[in-house]
mmCIF file of C-alpha atoms in Angstrom:
data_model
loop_
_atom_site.group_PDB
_atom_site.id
_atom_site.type_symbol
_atom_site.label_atom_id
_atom_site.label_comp_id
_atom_site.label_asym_id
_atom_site.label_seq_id
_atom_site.Cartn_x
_atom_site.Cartn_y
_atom_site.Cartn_z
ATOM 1 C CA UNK A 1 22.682 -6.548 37.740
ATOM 2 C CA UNK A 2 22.101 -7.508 34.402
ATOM 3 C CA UNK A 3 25.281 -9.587 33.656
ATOM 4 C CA UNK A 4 25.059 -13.056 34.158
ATOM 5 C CA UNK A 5 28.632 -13.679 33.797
ATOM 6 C CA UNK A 6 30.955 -14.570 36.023
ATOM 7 C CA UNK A 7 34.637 -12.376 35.451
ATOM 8 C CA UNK A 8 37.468 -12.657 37.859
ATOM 9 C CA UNK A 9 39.342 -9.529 38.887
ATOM 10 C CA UNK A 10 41.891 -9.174 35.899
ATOM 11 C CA UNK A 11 40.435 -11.988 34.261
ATOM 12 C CA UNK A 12 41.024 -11.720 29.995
ATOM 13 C CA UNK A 13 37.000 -11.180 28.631
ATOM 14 C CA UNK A 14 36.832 -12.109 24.791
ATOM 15 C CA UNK A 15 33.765 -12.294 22.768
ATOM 16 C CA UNK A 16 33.118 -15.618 20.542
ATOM 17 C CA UNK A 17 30.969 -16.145 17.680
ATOM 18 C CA UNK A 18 30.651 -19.355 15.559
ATOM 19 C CA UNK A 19 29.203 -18.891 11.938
ATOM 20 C CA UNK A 20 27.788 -21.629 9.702
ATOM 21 C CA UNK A 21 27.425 -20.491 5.859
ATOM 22 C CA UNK A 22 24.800 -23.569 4.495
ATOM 23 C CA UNK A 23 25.126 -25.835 7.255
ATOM 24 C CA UNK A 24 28.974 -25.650 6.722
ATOM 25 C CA UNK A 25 31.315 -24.290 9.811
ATOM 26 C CA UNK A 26 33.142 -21.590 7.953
ATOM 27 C CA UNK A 27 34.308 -19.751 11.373
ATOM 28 C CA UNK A 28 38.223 -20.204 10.970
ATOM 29 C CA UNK A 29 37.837 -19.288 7.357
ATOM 30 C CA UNK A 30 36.538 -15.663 9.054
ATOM 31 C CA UNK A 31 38.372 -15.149 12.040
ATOM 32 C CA UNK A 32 41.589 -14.302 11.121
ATOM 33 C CA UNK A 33 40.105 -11.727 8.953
ATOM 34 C CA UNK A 34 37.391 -10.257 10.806
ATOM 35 C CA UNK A 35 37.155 -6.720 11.341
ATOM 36 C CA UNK A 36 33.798 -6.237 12.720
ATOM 37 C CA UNK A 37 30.294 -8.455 13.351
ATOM 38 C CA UNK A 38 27.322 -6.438 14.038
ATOM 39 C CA UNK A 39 23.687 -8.379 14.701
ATOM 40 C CA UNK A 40 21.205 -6.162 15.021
ATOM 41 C CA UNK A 41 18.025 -7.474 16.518
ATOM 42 C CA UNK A 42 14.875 -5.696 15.582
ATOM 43 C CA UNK A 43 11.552 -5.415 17.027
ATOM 44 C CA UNK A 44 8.534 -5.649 14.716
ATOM 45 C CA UNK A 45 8.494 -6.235 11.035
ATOM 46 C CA UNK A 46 11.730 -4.766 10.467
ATOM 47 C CA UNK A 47 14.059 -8.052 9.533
ATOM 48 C CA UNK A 48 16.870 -8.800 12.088
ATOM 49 C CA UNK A 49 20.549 -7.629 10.391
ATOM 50 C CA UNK A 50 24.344 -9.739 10.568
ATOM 51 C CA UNK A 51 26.880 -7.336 8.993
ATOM 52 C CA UNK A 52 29.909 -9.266 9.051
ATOM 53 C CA UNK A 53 33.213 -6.839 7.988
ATOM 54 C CA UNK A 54 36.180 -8.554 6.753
ATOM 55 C CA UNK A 55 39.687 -7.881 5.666
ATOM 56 C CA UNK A 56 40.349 -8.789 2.189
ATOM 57 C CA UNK A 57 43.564 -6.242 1.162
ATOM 58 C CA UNK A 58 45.145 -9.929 -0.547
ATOM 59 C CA UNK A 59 42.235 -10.160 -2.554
ATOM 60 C CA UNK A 60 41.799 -13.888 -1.782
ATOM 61 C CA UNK A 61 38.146 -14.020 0.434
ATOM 62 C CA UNK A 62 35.671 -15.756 -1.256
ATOM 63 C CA UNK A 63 32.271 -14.122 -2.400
ATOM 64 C CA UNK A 64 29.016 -15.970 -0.945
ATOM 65 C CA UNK A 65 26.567 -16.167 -3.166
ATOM 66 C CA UNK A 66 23.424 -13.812 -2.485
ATOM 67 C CA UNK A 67 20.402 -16.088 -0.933
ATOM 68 C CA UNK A 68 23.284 -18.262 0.901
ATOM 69 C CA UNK A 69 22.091 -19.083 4.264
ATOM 70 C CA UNK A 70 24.374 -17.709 7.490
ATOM 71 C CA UNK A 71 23.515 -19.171 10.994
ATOM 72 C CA UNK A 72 25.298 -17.355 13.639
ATOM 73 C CA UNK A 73 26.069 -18.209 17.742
ATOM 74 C CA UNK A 74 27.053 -15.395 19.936
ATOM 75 C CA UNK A 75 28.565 -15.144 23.346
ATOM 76 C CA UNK A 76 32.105 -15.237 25.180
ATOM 77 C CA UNK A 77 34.707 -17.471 25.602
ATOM 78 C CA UNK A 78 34.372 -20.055 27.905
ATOM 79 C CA UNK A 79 31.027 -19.782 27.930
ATOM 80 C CA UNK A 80 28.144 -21.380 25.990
ATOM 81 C CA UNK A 81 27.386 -19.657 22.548
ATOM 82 C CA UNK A 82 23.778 -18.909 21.965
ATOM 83 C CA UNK A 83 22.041 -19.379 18.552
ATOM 84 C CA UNK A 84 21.184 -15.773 17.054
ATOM 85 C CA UNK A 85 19.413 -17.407 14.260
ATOM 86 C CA UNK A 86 19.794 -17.862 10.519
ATOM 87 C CA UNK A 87 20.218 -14.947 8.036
ATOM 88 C CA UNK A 88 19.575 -14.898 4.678
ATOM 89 C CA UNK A 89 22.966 -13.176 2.324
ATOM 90 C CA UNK A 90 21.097 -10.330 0.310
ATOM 91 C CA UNK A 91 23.938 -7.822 0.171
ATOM 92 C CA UNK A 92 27.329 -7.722 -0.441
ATOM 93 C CA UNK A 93 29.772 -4.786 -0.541
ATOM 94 C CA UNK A 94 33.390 -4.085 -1.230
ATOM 95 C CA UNK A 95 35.488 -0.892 -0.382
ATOM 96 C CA UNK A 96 39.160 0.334 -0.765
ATOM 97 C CA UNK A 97 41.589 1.160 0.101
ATOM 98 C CA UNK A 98 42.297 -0.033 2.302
ATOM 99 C CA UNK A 99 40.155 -3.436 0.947
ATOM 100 C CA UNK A 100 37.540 -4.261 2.895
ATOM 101 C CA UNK A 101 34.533 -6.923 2.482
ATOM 102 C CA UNK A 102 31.207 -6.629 4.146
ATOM 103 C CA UNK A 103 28.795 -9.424 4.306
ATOM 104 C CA UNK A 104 25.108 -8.383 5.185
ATOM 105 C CA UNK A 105 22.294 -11.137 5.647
ATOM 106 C CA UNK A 106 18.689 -10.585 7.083
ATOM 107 C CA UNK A 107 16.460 -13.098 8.990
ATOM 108 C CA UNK A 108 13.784 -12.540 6.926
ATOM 109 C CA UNK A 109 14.533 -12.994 2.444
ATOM 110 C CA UNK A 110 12.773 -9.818 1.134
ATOM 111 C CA UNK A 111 14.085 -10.844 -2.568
ATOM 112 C CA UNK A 112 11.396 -13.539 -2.366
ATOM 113 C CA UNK A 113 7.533 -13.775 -1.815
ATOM 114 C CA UNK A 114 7.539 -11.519 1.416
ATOM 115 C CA UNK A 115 7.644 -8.785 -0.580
ATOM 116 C CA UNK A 116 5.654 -9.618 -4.031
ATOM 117 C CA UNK A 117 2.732 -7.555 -4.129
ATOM 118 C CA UNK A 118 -0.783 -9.791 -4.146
ATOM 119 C CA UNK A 119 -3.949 -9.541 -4.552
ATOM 120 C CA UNK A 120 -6.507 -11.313 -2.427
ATOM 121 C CA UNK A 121 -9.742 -11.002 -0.633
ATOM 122 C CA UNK A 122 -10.024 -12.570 2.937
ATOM 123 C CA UNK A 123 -13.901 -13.100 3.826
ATOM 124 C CA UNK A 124 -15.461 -14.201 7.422
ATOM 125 C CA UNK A 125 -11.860 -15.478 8.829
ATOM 126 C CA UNK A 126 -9.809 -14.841 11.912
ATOM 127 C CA UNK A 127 -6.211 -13.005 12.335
ATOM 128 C CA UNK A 128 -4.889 -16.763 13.179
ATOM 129 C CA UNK A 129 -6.046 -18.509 9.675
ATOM 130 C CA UNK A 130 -4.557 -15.217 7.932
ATOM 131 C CA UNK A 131 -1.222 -15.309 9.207
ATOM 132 C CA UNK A 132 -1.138 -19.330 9.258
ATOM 133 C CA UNK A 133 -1.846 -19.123 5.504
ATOM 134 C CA UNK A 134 0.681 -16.266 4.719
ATOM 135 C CA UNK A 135 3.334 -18.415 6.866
ATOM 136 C CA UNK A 136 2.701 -21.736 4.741
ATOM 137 C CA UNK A 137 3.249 -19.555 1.349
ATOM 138 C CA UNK A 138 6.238 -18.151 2.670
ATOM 139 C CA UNK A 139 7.735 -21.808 3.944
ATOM 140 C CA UNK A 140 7.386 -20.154 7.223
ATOM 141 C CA UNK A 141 6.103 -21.733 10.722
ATOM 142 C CA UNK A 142 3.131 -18.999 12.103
ATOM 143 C CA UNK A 143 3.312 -18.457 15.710
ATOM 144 C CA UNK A 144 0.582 -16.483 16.766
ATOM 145 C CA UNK A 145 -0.813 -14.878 20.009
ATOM 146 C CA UNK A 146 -3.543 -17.257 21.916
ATOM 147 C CA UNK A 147 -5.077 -13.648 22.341
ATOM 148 C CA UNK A 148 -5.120 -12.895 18.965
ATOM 149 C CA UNK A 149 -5.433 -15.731 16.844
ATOM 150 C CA UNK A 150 -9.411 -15.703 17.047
ATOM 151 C CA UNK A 151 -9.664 -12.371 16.540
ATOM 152 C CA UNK A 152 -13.175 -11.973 13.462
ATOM 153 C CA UNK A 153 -12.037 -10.471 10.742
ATOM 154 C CA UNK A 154 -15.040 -9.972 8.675
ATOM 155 C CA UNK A 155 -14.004 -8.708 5.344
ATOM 156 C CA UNK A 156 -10.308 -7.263 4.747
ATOM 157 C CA UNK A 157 -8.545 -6.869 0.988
ATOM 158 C CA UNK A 158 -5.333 -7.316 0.111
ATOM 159 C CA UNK A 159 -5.044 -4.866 -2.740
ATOM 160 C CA UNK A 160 -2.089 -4.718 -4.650
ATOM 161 C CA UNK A 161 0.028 -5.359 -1.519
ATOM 162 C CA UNK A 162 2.880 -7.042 -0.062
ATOM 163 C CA UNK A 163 2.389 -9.945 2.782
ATOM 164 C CA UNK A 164 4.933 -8.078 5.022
ATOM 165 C CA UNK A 165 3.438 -4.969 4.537
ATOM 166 C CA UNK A 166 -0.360 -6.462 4.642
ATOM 167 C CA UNK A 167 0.855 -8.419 8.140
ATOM 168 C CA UNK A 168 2.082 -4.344 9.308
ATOM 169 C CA UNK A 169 -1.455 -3.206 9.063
ATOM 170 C CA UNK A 170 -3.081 -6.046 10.227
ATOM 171 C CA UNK A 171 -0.570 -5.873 13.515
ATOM 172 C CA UNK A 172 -1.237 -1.594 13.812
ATOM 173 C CA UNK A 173 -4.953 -2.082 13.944
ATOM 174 C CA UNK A 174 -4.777 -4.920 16.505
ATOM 175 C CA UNK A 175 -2.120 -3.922 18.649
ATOM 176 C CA UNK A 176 0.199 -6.131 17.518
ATOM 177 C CA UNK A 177 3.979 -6.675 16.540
ATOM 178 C CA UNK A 178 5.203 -8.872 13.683
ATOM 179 C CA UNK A 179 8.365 -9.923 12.663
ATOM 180 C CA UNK A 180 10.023 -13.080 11.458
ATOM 181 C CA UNK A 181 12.760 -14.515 13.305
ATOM 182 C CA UNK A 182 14.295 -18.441 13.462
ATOM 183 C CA UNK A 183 12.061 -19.437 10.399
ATOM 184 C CA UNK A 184 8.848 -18.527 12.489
ATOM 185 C CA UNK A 185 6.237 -15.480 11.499
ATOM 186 C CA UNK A 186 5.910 -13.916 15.045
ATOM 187 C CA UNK A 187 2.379 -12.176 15.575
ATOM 188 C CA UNK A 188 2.534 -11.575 19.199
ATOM 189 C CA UNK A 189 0.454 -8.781 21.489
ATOM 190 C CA UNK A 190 2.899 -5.328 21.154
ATOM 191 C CA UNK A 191 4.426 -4.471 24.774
ATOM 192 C CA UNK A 192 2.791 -7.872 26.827
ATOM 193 C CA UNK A 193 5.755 -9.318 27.933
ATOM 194 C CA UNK A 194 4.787 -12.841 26.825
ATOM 195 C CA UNK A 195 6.275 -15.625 24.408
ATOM 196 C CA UNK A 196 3.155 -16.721 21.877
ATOM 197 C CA UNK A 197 2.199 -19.727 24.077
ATOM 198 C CA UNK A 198 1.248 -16.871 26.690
ATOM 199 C CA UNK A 199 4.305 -17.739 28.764
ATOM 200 C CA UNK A 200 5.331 -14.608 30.988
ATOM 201 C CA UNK A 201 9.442 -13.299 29.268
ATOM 202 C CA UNK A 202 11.338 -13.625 32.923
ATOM 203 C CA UNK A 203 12.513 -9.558 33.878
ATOM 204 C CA UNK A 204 16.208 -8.318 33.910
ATOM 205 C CA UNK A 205 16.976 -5.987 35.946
ATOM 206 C CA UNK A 206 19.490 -2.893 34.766
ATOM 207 C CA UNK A 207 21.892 -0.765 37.429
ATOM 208 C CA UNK A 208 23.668 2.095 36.107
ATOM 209 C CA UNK A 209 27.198 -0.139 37.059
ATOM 210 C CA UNK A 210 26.015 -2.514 34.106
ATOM 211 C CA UNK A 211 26.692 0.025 31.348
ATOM 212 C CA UNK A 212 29.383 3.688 30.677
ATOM 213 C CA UNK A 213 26.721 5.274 28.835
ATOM 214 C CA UNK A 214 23.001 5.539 29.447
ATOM 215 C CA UNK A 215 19.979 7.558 28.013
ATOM 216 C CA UNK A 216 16.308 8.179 29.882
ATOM 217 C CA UNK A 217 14.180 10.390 28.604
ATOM 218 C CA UNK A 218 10.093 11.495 29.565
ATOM 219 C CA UNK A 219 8.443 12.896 27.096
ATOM 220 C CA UNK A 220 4.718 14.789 27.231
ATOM 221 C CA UNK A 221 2.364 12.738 25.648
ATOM 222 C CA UNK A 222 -0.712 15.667 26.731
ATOM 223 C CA UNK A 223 -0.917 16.509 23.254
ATOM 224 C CA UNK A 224 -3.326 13.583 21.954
ATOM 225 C CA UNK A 225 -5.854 12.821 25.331
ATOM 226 C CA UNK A 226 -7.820 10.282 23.162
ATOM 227 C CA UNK A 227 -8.245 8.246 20.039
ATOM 228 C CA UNK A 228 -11.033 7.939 17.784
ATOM 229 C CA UNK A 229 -11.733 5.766 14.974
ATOM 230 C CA UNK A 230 -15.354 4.907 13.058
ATOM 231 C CA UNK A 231 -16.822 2.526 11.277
ATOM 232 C CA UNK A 232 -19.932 1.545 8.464
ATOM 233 C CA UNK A 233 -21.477 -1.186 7.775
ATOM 234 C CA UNK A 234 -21.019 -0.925 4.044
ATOM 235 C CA UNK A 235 -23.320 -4.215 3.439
ATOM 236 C CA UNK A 236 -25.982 -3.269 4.779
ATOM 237 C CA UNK A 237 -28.320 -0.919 1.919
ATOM 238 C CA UNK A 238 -30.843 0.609 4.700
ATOM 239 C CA UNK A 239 -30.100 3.948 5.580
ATOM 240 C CA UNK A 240 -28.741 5.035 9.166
ATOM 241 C CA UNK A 241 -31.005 7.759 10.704
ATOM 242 C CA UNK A 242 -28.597 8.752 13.734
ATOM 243 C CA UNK A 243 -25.062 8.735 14.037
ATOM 244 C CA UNK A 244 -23.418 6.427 17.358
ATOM 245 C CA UNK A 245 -20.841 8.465 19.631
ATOM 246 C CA UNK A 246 -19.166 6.144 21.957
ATOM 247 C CA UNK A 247 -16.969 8.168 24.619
ATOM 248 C CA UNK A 248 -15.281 6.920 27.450
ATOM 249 C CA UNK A 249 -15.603 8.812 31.058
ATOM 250 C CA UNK A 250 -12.324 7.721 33.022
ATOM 251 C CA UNK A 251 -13.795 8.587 36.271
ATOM 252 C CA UNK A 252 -17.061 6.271 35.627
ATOM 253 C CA UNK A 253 -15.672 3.306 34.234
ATOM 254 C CA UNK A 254 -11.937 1.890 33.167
ATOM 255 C CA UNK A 255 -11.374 1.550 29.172
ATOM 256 C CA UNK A 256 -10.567 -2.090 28.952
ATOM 257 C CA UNK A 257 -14.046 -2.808 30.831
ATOM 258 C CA UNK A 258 -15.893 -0.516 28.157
ATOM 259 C CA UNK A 259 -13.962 -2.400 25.547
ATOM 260 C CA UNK A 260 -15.043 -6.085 26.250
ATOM 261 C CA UNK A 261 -18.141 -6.402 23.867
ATOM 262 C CA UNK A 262 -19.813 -8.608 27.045
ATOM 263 C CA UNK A 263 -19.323 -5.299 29.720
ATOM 264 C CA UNK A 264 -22.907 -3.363 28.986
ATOM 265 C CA UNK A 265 -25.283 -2.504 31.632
ATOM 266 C CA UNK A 266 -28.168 -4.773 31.675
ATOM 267 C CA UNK A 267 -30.727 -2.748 30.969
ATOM 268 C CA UNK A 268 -34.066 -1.952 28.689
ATOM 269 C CA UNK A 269 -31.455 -0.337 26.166
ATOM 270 C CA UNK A 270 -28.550 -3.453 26.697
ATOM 271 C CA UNK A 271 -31.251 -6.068 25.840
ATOM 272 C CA UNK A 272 -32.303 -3.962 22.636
ATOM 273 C CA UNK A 273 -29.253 -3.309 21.278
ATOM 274 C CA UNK A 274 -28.839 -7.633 20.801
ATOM 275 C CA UNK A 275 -31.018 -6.986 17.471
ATOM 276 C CA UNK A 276 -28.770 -5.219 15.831
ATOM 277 C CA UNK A 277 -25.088 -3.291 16.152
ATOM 278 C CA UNK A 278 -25.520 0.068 15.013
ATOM 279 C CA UNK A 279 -24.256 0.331 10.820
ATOM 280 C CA UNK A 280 -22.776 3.528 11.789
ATOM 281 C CA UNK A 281 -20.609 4.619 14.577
ATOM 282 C CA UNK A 282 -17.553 6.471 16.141
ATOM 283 C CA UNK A 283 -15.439 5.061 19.442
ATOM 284 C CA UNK A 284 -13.535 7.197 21.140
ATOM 285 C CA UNK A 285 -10.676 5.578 23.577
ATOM 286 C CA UNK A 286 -9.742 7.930 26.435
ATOM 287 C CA UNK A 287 -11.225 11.832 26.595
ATOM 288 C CA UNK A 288 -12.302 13.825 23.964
ATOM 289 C CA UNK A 289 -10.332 17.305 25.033
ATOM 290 C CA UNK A 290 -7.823 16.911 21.939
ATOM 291 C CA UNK A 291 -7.907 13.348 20.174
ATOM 292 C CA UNK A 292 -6.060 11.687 17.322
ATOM 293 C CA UNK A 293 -8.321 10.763 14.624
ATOM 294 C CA UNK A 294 -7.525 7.477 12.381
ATOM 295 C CA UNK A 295 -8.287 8.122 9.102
ATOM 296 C CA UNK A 296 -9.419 4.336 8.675
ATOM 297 C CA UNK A 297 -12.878 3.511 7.984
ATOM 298 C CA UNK A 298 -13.841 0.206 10.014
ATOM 299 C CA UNK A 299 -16.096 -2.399 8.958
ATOM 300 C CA UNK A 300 -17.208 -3.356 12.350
ATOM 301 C CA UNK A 301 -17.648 -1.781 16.089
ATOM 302 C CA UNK A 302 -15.395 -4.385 17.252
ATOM 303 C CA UNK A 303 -12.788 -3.497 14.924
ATOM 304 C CA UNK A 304 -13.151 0.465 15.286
ATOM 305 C CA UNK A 305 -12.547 -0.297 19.001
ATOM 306 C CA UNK A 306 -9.274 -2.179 18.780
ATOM 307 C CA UNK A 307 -7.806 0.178 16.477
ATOM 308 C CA UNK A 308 -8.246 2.975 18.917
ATOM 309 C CA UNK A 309 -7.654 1.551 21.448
ATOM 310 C CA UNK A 310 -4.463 -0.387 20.157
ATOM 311 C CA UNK A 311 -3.386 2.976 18.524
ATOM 312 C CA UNK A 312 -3.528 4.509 22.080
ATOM 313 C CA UNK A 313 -1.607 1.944 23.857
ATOM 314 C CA UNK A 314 1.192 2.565 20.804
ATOM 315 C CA UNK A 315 0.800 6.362 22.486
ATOM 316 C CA UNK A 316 1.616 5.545 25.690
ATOM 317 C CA UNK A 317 4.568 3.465 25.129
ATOM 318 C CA UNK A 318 6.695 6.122 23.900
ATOM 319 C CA UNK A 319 6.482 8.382 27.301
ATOM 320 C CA UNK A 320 9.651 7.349 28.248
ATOM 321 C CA UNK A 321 12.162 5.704 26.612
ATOM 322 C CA UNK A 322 15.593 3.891 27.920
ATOM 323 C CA UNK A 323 19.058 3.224 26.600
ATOM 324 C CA UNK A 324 22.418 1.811 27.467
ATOM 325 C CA UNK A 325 25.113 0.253 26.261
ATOM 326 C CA UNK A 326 26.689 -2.634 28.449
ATOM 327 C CA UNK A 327 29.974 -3.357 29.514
ATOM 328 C CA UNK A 328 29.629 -6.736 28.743
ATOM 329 C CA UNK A 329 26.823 -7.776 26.248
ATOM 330 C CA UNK A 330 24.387 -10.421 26.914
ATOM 331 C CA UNK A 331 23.700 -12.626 23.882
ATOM 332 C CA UNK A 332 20.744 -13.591 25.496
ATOM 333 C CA UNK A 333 18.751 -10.691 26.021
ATOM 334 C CA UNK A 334 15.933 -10.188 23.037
ATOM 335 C CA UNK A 335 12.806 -7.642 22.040
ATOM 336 C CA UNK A 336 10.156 -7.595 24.688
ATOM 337 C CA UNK A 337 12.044 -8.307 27.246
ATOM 338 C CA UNK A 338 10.825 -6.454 30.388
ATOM 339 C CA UNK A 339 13.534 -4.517 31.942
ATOM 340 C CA UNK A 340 13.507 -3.177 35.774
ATOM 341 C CA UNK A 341 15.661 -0.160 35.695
ATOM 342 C CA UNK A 342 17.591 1.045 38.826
ATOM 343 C CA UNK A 343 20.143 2.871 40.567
ATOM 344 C CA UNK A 344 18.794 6.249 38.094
ATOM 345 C CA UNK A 345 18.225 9.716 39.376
ATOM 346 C CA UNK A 346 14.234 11.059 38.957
ATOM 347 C CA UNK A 347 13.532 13.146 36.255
#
């Protein structure tokens, strides 16, 4: 069972929430007037969303000023609230009649430097120093994967482009996921289950009982059996006389294994391939009977690799997909948290 909370037989269940506008406690100033409080918790780079709807037919609730900062705690009476994190006011809207006010915030302020395009070059640097130095310009903290953070990146440009939409690519061709959340830049390994520090996310386990309406759906991923992606050594003037083809065989040898740059066979051809990576290539992650092709030219092997193979894993994760909606929510369930799902008849 998913809830954690313990309800009597007949027992009066009433949701809380405590909201501070500034570091000010403005919940009484709300409650008597609140209609609605929606927090929407996203995964990726999509900014989490507080929509707080409020009666106003007197005409007497006071504006907040857009960039104000709201800090909201969820949960249910009796109970201890949890902290949902801090949103940033960027929209305000009024409707009648009859009056209403709505009040929507987002944990990440896309009025400000998130969201100015830039122009930089990053040279012979690592995913971990790029993100660390986007957080610091932001007045972010970076949190970033132990798996990830040394990542090589060789040569990457930042052409014209945002830092939240430069951090998207950066997290597609790396398997990532990044989002901002509690003043932290989150780049953390897409699907793994685990907090940046590597920490496993403990499971919850679902029942039907938990929810009144559920969704599961399979869907046929046979369309796309593989992935392929290239890359060119631009920097390097000689010309290449043969073309590389890397495909992987699923009944010789598993993908990750082919992956790791260290997992070649020692032989004549292993030991002469230490002078120099080929400057032109193709990697192929799965079968080649009907593959997705990225359009993306890669600088290096290493990175042509990832990309596949993290655009492949991003494949697989939409098989099947699971919704419900509880009974009684749980303030502390969050994005990439694993979920064991029972009590559901096979599709």
């Amino acid at each position: 069972m998913i809830s954690g909370i313990n309800v009597q037989a007949g027992e009066r269940v009433a949701p809380a929430f405590m909201l501070t506008l500034d570091g000010d406690d403005i919940t009484q100033n709300f409650s008597d007037r609140l209609i609605g409080l929606t927090m929407t918790d996203n995964r990726g780079f999509e900014a989490d969303q507080l929509d707080i709807e409020l009666d106003d037919t007197d005409g007497l609730v006071e504006l907040p000023p857009r960039g104000a900062k709201l800090t909201l705690w969820l949960g249910w009476q009796d109970s201890a609230l949890l902290n949902k994190g801090s949103f940033t006011v960027d929209e305000i809207e009024h409707r009648g009649a009859p009056d209403t006010l709505t009040i929507r915030g987002r944990s990440a302020d896309f009025r400000g430097t998130l969201n100015s395009r830039r122009e930089q070059s990053w040279h012979d640097t690592t995913l971990g120093v790029i993100v660390e130095t986007i957080a610091a310009r932001n007045k972010l903290t970076a949190s970033v994967a132990d798996t990830l953070k040394a990542i090589r990146v060789p040569h990457i440009d930042q052409t014209q482009e945002s830092d939240s939409a430069f951090l998207a690519r950066l997290a597609e061709r790396n398997g990532a996921s990044v989002s901002v959340k509690y003043g932290k830049l989150l780049f953390l390994k897409a699907g793994s289950a685990v907090t940046a520090s590597g920490k496993p996310i403990p499971q919850m386990t679902v029942e039907r009982s938990d929810g009144d309406r559920h969704q599961f759906a399979i869907a046929d991923r046979e369309a796309y059996t593989g992935v392929t992606a290239k890359w060119l050594h631009t920097k390097d003037p000689k010309p290449q006389k043969q073309k590389v083809k890397l495909k992987r065989k699923p009944k010789v040898q598993h993908l990750r294994a082919l992956q790791h740059p260290k997992a070649t066979k020692t032989t004549a051809k292993a030991k002469a391939k230490k002078e120099q990576e080929a400057r032109e290539g193709e990697y192929m992650a799965r079968n080649s009977d009907n593959v997705l092709e990225l359009t993306t030219i890669y600088t290096t092997k290493a990175q042509a690799m990832r990309a596949a193979q993290a655009k492949w894993d991003k494949l697989q994760r939409g098989v099947a997909e699971f919704s419900i909606s509880l009974a009684i929510g749980r303030a502390d369930l969050f994005p990439e948290t694993p979920v064991a799902v029972k009590a559901l008849s096979a599709l």
